[in-house]
Amino acid sequence: MEKMCSVQVEVKRLKMTKSCDLHGLEEGPADTAVLTRDQGLSYYRCMQTIRRMELKADQLYKQKIIRGFCHLYDGQEACAAGIEAGIERTDHVITAYRAHAFTYTRGVSVREILAELTGRQGGVAKGKGGSMHMYAPHFYGGNGIVGAQVPLGAGIALACQYQGNGQICVALYGDGAANQGQLFETYNMAALWKLPCVFVCENNRYGMGTSVERAAASTDYYKRGDFIPGLRVDGMDVLCVREATKFAADHCRSGKGPILMELQTYRYHGHSMSDPGVSYRTREEVQEVRSKNDPISLLKERMLSNNMASAEELKEIDGEIRKEVDDAAQFATSDPEPPLDDLCKYIYHNSPPVQVRGTNPWAKLQSVSSS
C-alpha cells in the first residue's frame, strides 16, 4: 500500500520530445499525447523485456549456443512497442530479419523466441527458422532478402482491401533497404491502388557498416514515396511512435491510401553478431546515445518525474523480467533439438510430389556427421 500511496497521477498529457516532419500532409499527429499509468507501465515492461531478451541472445551467441545469423534490436525498442500500441491486434505486420522484438510484441513468448534462436523443438518455428524466420498470427515473419518484405506487405494490404475487413498492413524495412528498386515499384502500385499499407523505414543510421550519408543521395526517407505522404518521427520516444502510428493507421483505414513513416532510431549492437559495430562509428557515439537518448530511460524519467510510478515499482518490474528471461534461456538450452525426421515435415500442404529434383521427400534421413 505504501508503494501505491506515492503514485498520485493516473493520467497525464505529455509533450512529444520532437514534432513530426511532414511530407505531402497539411497536418500531422498532435504534439502532445495522453499517457495513462497502466499504459506507461505496459510500455516500460515491453521495452525492458525486449532489451533483456536481446542481451541474453548476445550472451548465448558468444557462448556458441546460438549459431548462424543473429541481428539484435536493442536501442530500437520504442519502434516496436510504439507501433504495436498504435495498431489493432488484427492488423498485419511484416518486417526484415531484425525481427525478435516484433515477434514478441505480436504475442510470442520470450521462451519460444530464445528456443527458436537455439534451434530447439520448443521454438516458435519448431527450431527450423532461427533468428530471421519467426511467425505469429498476423505477423509474417522476418525476411532474409533485403527489402523483399515490402512488396509482400503491399500484397497483404491488397488482400485487406479486397476483403474489405478494415485492416491494414505495416511493412517495415531499414535505411539500408530503402535504396532497393523493389521498394519504389511497390510505392507506385500502392499509391495507384490506394492500398492500406503503412511503410515504415527504421532509420538506425547505418545500413550494415555504411552510414546513411554515404549510401543515399537523399536521407529524407519519409519523402521517398514521392506521391505517398510521409512522416519523420522520433523513433526513440515510444509516445511519438505510438501517436504517429495511430495517425498513419487512421489515414489508411479512411481510404486515403498508403503512408510512409521514417522512424529515426539507433541500434547499440552492430548490424549482426559478426559485426562489432565500432569500426565505422566510435564507442563514444554509441555511449552518447545510451546516456542521452535511450528509449527506456526516456520513458522511465517521464514516469518518475510525473509521479506515475515509483523507482521501487520499476525496479520490481526489472527483477521480474530478469527472472523471466533467465528461465527462458534455461529452457532454450535444455529443450531437445528437433529430430532429423522432422527436416522434411511441414514443407508441403497437401499431395506432395513423389520426386523433387531427384529427392524423395519420404526417404529416411540419416545423419552422416562424424561422431
XYZ file of C-alpha atoms in Angstrom:
371
model
C 0.000 0.000 0.000
C 2.859 2.396 0.769
C 4.151 1.996 -2.772
C 0.809 2.953 -4.275
C 0.351 5.957 -1.979
C 3.353 7.701 -3.565
C 1.800 7.411 -7.023
C -0.717 10.206 -7.489
C -1.060 10.748 -11.226
C -3.001 8.113 -13.196
C -3.356 10.066 -16.477
C -1.056 12.724 -17.873
C -0.875 14.698 -21.122
C 2.770 14.781 -22.137
C 4.578 16.798 -24.801
C 6.431 14.902 -27.512
C 10.212 15.045 -27.475
C 10.167 16.176 -31.136
C 7.430 17.203 -33.556
C 6.987 15.117 -36.711
C 8.281 16.442 -40.015
C 5.622 16.196 -42.731
C 5.643 15.428 -46.441
C 2.512 15.839 -48.549
C 0.348 16.382 -45.474
C -1.399 19.542 -44.277
C -1.381 18.354 -40.694
C 0.159 15.503 -38.747
C -0.059 13.909 -35.308
C -0.604 16.160 -32.276
C 2.417 17.480 -30.380
C 1.064 16.088 -27.105
C -0.253 12.672 -26.106
C -2.221 11.228 -23.223
C -0.388 8.590 -21.206
C -2.099 6.569 -18.506
C -0.168 4.943 -15.706
C -1.144 1.461 -16.918
C -0.010 2.268 -20.457
C 3.308 3.617 -19.228
C 3.984 0.534 -17.137
C 2.977 -1.695 -20.054
C 5.326 0.089 -22.488
C 8.135 0.014 -19.928
C 7.701 -3.721 -19.359
C 7.556 -4.386 -23.104
C 10.706 -2.417 -23.953
C 12.655 -3.704 -20.965
C 11.731 -7.307 -21.863
C 12.954 -6.804 -25.436
C 16.193 -5.266 -24.128
C 16.852 -8.130 -21.700
C 15.951 -10.740 -24.288
C 18.378 -9.275 -26.821
C 21.184 -9.018 -24.274
C 20.593 -12.656 -23.357
C 20.737 -13.566 -27.055
C 24.085 -11.755 -27.241
C 25.342 -13.833 -24.327
C 24.116 -17.143 -25.789
C 25.668 -16.296 -29.158
C 29.050 -15.586 -27.595
C 28.786 -18.946 -25.802
C 28.213 -20.530 -29.267
C 24.802 -21.820 -28.181
C 23.131 -19.621 -30.823
C 24.755 -20.150 -34.214
C 24.410 -18.593 -37.659
C 22.819 -15.195 -38.264
C 21.617 -13.105 -35.352
C 20.538 -9.444 -35.679
C 19.745 -7.694 -32.393
C 17.288 -4.843 -31.755
C 18.492 -3.231 -28.525
C 18.218 0.552 -28.780
C 15.224 0.391 -31.147
C 12.654 -0.860 -28.610
C 10.428 2.237 -28.832
C 9.757 1.463 -32.504
C 8.299 -1.995 -31.880
C 6.456 -1.047 -28.671
C 5.079 2.191 -30.157
C 3.880 0.616 -33.402
C 2.148 -2.205 -31.550
C 0.430 0.340 -29.290
C -0.797 2.287 -32.330
C -2.438 -0.542 -34.291
C -5.002 -3.270 -33.659
C -4.166 -6.889 -32.874
C -5.992 -7.861 -36.084
C -3.766 -5.616 -38.214
C -0.817 -7.176 -40.014
C 2.945 -6.721 -39.598
C 5.832 -7.846 -41.777
C 9.458 -6.917 -41.199
C 13.076 -7.604 -42.110
C 15.451 -10.025 -40.410
C 15.867 -7.888 -37.236
C 12.632 -9.486 -36.083
C 12.877 -10.675 -32.461
C 11.134 -7.615 -30.999
C 8.121 -7.710 -33.300
C 7.790 -11.447 -32.736
C 7.460 -10.630 -29.043
C 5.041 -7.698 -29.451
C 2.866 -9.858 -31.722
C 2.334 -12.284 -28.825
C 5.127 -14.862 -28.877
C 6.783 -15.589 -25.518
C 10.449 -14.926 -24.720
C 10.773 -18.662 -24.089
C 9.655 -19.548 -27.630
C 11.856 -16.850 -29.191
C 15.049 -17.869 -27.383
C 14.327 -21.563 -28.058
C 13.991 -20.712 -31.743
C 17.331 -18.915 -31.650
C 18.978 -22.018 -30.169
C 17.263 -24.299 -32.711
C 15.121 -26.268 -30.251
C 11.783 -28.062 -30.639
C 10.054 -25.587 -28.341
C 10.910 -22.650 -30.600
C 8.180 -20.650 -32.294
C 9.082 -22.240 -35.664
C 9.994 -25.597 -34.045
C 13.696 -24.766 -34.248
C 13.771 -24.533 -38.046
C 13.602 -20.776 -38.571
C 16.296 -19.336 -36.345
C 16.804 -15.615 -35.849
C 15.417 -14.419 -39.185
C 12.291 -16.547 -39.636
C 9.745 -16.293 -36.818
C 5.993 -16.039 -37.266
C 2.815 -15.382 -35.286
C -0.870 -14.665 -36.034
C -0.993 -11.595 -38.332
C 2.827 -11.482 -38.282
C 4.561 -12.645 -41.443
C 7.994 -13.001 -40.003
C 11.419 -11.669 -40.515
C 12.609 -11.853 -44.126
C 16.225 -12.513 -45.049
C 16.254 -10.916 -48.508
C 16.907 -7.190 -48.146
C 13.717 -5.234 -48.878
C 11.757 -8.284 -50.109
C 9.181 -7.982 -47.324
C 7.953 -4.601 -48.625
C 6.184 -5.878 -51.776
C 4.895 -8.800 -49.683
C 3.442 -6.266 -47.246
C 1.720 -4.452 -50.111
C 0.232 -7.784 -51.128
C -1.139 -8.279 -47.612
C -2.603 -4.751 -47.763
C -4.175 -5.617 -51.146
C -5.808 -8.655 -49.513
C -7.169 -6.430 -46.724
C -8.594 -4.033 -49.301
C -10.057 -6.887 -51.364
C -11.711 -8.464 -48.322
C -12.941 -5.114 -47.029
C -12.085 -6.039 -43.458
C -10.870 -2.584 -42.363
C -7.424 -3.967 -41.514
C -4.057 -2.503 -42.511
C -0.541 -3.829 -43.022
C 2.611 -2.328 -41.515
C 5.612 -3.140 -43.722
C 8.963 -2.366 -42.093
C 12.434 -2.048 -43.609
C 15.738 -0.427 -42.706
C 17.589 2.528 -44.166
C 19.891 0.046 -45.916
C 16.947 -1.461 -47.804
C 15.495 1.955 -48.652
C 17.533 2.133 -51.878
C 16.201 -1.178 -53.234
C 14.359 -0.857 -56.540
C 11.532 -3.139 -55.446
C 10.511 -0.571 -52.808
C 9.846 2.063 -55.454
C 7.898 -0.378 -57.609
C 5.816 -1.155 -54.531
C 5.268 2.541 -53.720
C 3.961 3.029 -57.249
C 1.413 0.208 -57.076
C 0.363 1.087 -53.524
C -0.245 4.727 -54.497
C -2.153 3.791 -57.646
C -4.383 1.291 -55.875
C -4.639 3.251 -52.587
C -3.573 0.236 -50.558
C -3.990 0.383 -46.752
C -0.265 -0.017 -46.122
C 1.951 1.852 -43.660
C 5.515 1.716 -44.961
C 7.970 2.144 -42.077
C 11.659 2.906 -42.545
C 13.520 2.166 -39.309
C 16.424 4.530 -39.885
C 19.085 3.411 -37.418
C 21.702 5.468 -39.299
C 23.815 2.557 -40.542
C 22.954 0.004 -43.233
C 25.322 -2.813 -42.236
C 28.583 -0.870 -41.847
C 27.723 2.124 -44.009
C 26.329 5.411 -42.719
C 23.208 6.773 -44.391
C 25.142 9.786 -45.694
C 27.493 7.512 -47.647
C 24.711 5.304 -49.026
C 21.853 7.637 -50.004
C 21.804 10.832 -52.073
C 18.741 11.831 -50.047
C 18.444 10.769 -46.411
C 14.909 12.203 -46.159
C 13.452 8.720 -46.240
C 9.979 9.936 -45.337
C 9.858 11.810 -48.670
C 10.985 8.844 -50.758
C 7.423 7.729 -51.537
C 7.038 10.790 -53.793
C 3.234 10.858 -54.182
C 2.838 8.961 -50.912
C 2.581 11.279 -47.874
C 5.219 10.867 -45.184
C 6.123 11.482 -41.544
C 9.557 11.707 -39.927
C 9.250 10.618 -36.310
C 11.451 10.484 -33.214
C 11.851 6.719 -33.032
C 13.391 6.849 -29.552
C 10.186 8.216 -27.965
C 7.567 5.489 -27.596
C 4.768 8.079 -27.386
C 5.874 9.786 -30.614
C 5.902 6.427 -32.374
C 2.511 5.453 -30.950
C 0.796 8.705 -31.958
C 2.377 8.744 -35.426
C 1.323 5.124 -35.958
C -2.251 5.890 -34.894
C -2.293 8.818 -37.328
C -0.897 6.653 -40.137
C -3.317 3.804 -39.410
C -6.302 6.179 -39.454
C -5.048 7.603 -42.768
C -5.018 4.119 -44.319
C -8.331 2.998 -42.834
C -10.082 6.093 -44.157
C -9.342 5.025 -47.741
C -6.672 7.649 -48.442
C -4.140 5.023 -49.458
C -0.619 4.331 -48.190
C 1.559 6.476 -45.953
C 5.284 6.355 -45.170
C 6.865 6.754 -41.732
C 10.566 7.239 -41.087
C 11.487 6.365 -37.505
C 14.796 7.929 -36.504
C 16.287 5.358 -34.163
C 19.604 3.728 -33.236
C 20.910 0.206 -32.653
C 23.503 -0.417 -29.956
C 24.846 -3.665 -31.394
C 26.471 -3.911 -34.803
C 24.486 -4.950 -37.865
C 24.713 -8.592 -36.797
C 26.664 -10.512 -34.193
C 29.564 -10.837 -36.638
C 29.859 -7.023 -36.702
C 31.460 -5.428 -33.601
C 29.839 -2.138 -34.640
C 32.759 0.136 -33.757
C 34.827 0.173 -36.962
C 32.503 2.682 -38.700
C 31.331 4.562 -35.603
C 33.001 5.365 -32.312
C 32.266 3.845 -28.925
C 31.716 7.411 -27.733
C 28.897 7.888 -30.258
C 27.113 4.758 -29.040
C 27.623 5.763 -25.409
C 26.259 9.255 -26.037
C 23.009 7.838 -27.424
C 22.778 5.433 -24.475
C 23.256 8.231 -21.952
C 21.131 10.954 -23.565
C 18.502 9.335 -25.759
C 17.841 5.776 -24.609
C 14.145 4.898 -25.210
C 13.712 3.006 -21.940
C 15.432 5.672 -19.837
C 13.358 8.413 -21.505
C 10.097 6.705 -20.570
C 11.333 5.873 -17.079
C 12.297 9.502 -16.404
C 8.908 10.716 -17.669
C 7.037 8.286 -15.438
C 9.100 9.191 -12.383
C 9.058 12.964 -12.937
C 5.274 12.933 -13.415
C 4.784 10.759 -10.328
C 3.151 7.993 -12.398
C 5.327 5.253 -10.907
C 7.896 4.837 -8.162
C 11.524 3.801 -8.606
C 10.850 0.758 -6.402
C 7.968 -0.301 -8.628
C 10.055 -0.127 -11.802
C 12.909 -1.944 -10.075
C 10.485 -4.721 -9.152
C 9.397 -4.997 -12.797
C 13.064 -5.200 -13.815
C 13.553 -8.121 -11.429
C 10.518 -9.965 -12.792
C 11.757 -9.509 -16.362
C 15.244 -10.689 -15.485
C 13.825 -13.879 -13.996
C 11.531 -14.444 -16.991
C 14.431 -14.111 -19.432
C 16.751 -16.286 -17.333
C 14.107 -19.021 -17.118
C 13.545 -18.761 -20.879
C 17.281 -19.105 -21.516
C 17.390 -22.180 -19.291
C 14.615 -23.748 -21.357
C 16.302 -22.721 -24.609
C 19.491 -24.544 -23.640
C 17.861 -27.714 -22.254
C 14.964 -28.324 -24.667
C 15.837 -31.049 -27.234
C 16.681 -30.255 -30.824
C 14.111 -31.359 -33.440
C 14.692 -34.929 -34.642
C 16.235 -35.472 -38.063
C 12.961 -36.985 -39.340
C 11.331 -33.556 -38.896
C 13.527 -31.983 -41.558
C 11.067 -32.667 -44.391
C 7.887 -32.112 -42.386
C 5.635 -29.081 -42.905
C 7.028 -28.423 -46.388
C 4.010 -29.473 -48.462
C 0.437 -28.545 -47.619
C -1.214 -31.411 -49.457
C -0.424 -34.166 -52.002
C 3.341 -33.657 -52.236
C 5.018 -34.714 -55.469
C 6.879 -38.021 -55.396
C 10.040 -36.509 -56.856
C 11.557 -33.100 -56.150
C 14.792 -32.578 -58.028
C 15.518 -36.256 -57.701
C 14.938 -36.385 -53.958
C 12.160 -38.478 -52.472
C 10.606 -36.395 -49.654
C 9.694 -39.565 -47.723
C 13.158 -41.078 -47.857
C 14.543 -41.958 -44.437
C 17.075 -39.332 -43.485
C 20.356 -40.378 -41.961
C 22.986 -38.321 -40.233
C 26.385 -38.518 -41.870
C 28.146 -36.280 -39.380
C 31.196 -37.768 -37.727
C 30.784 -38.789 -34.111
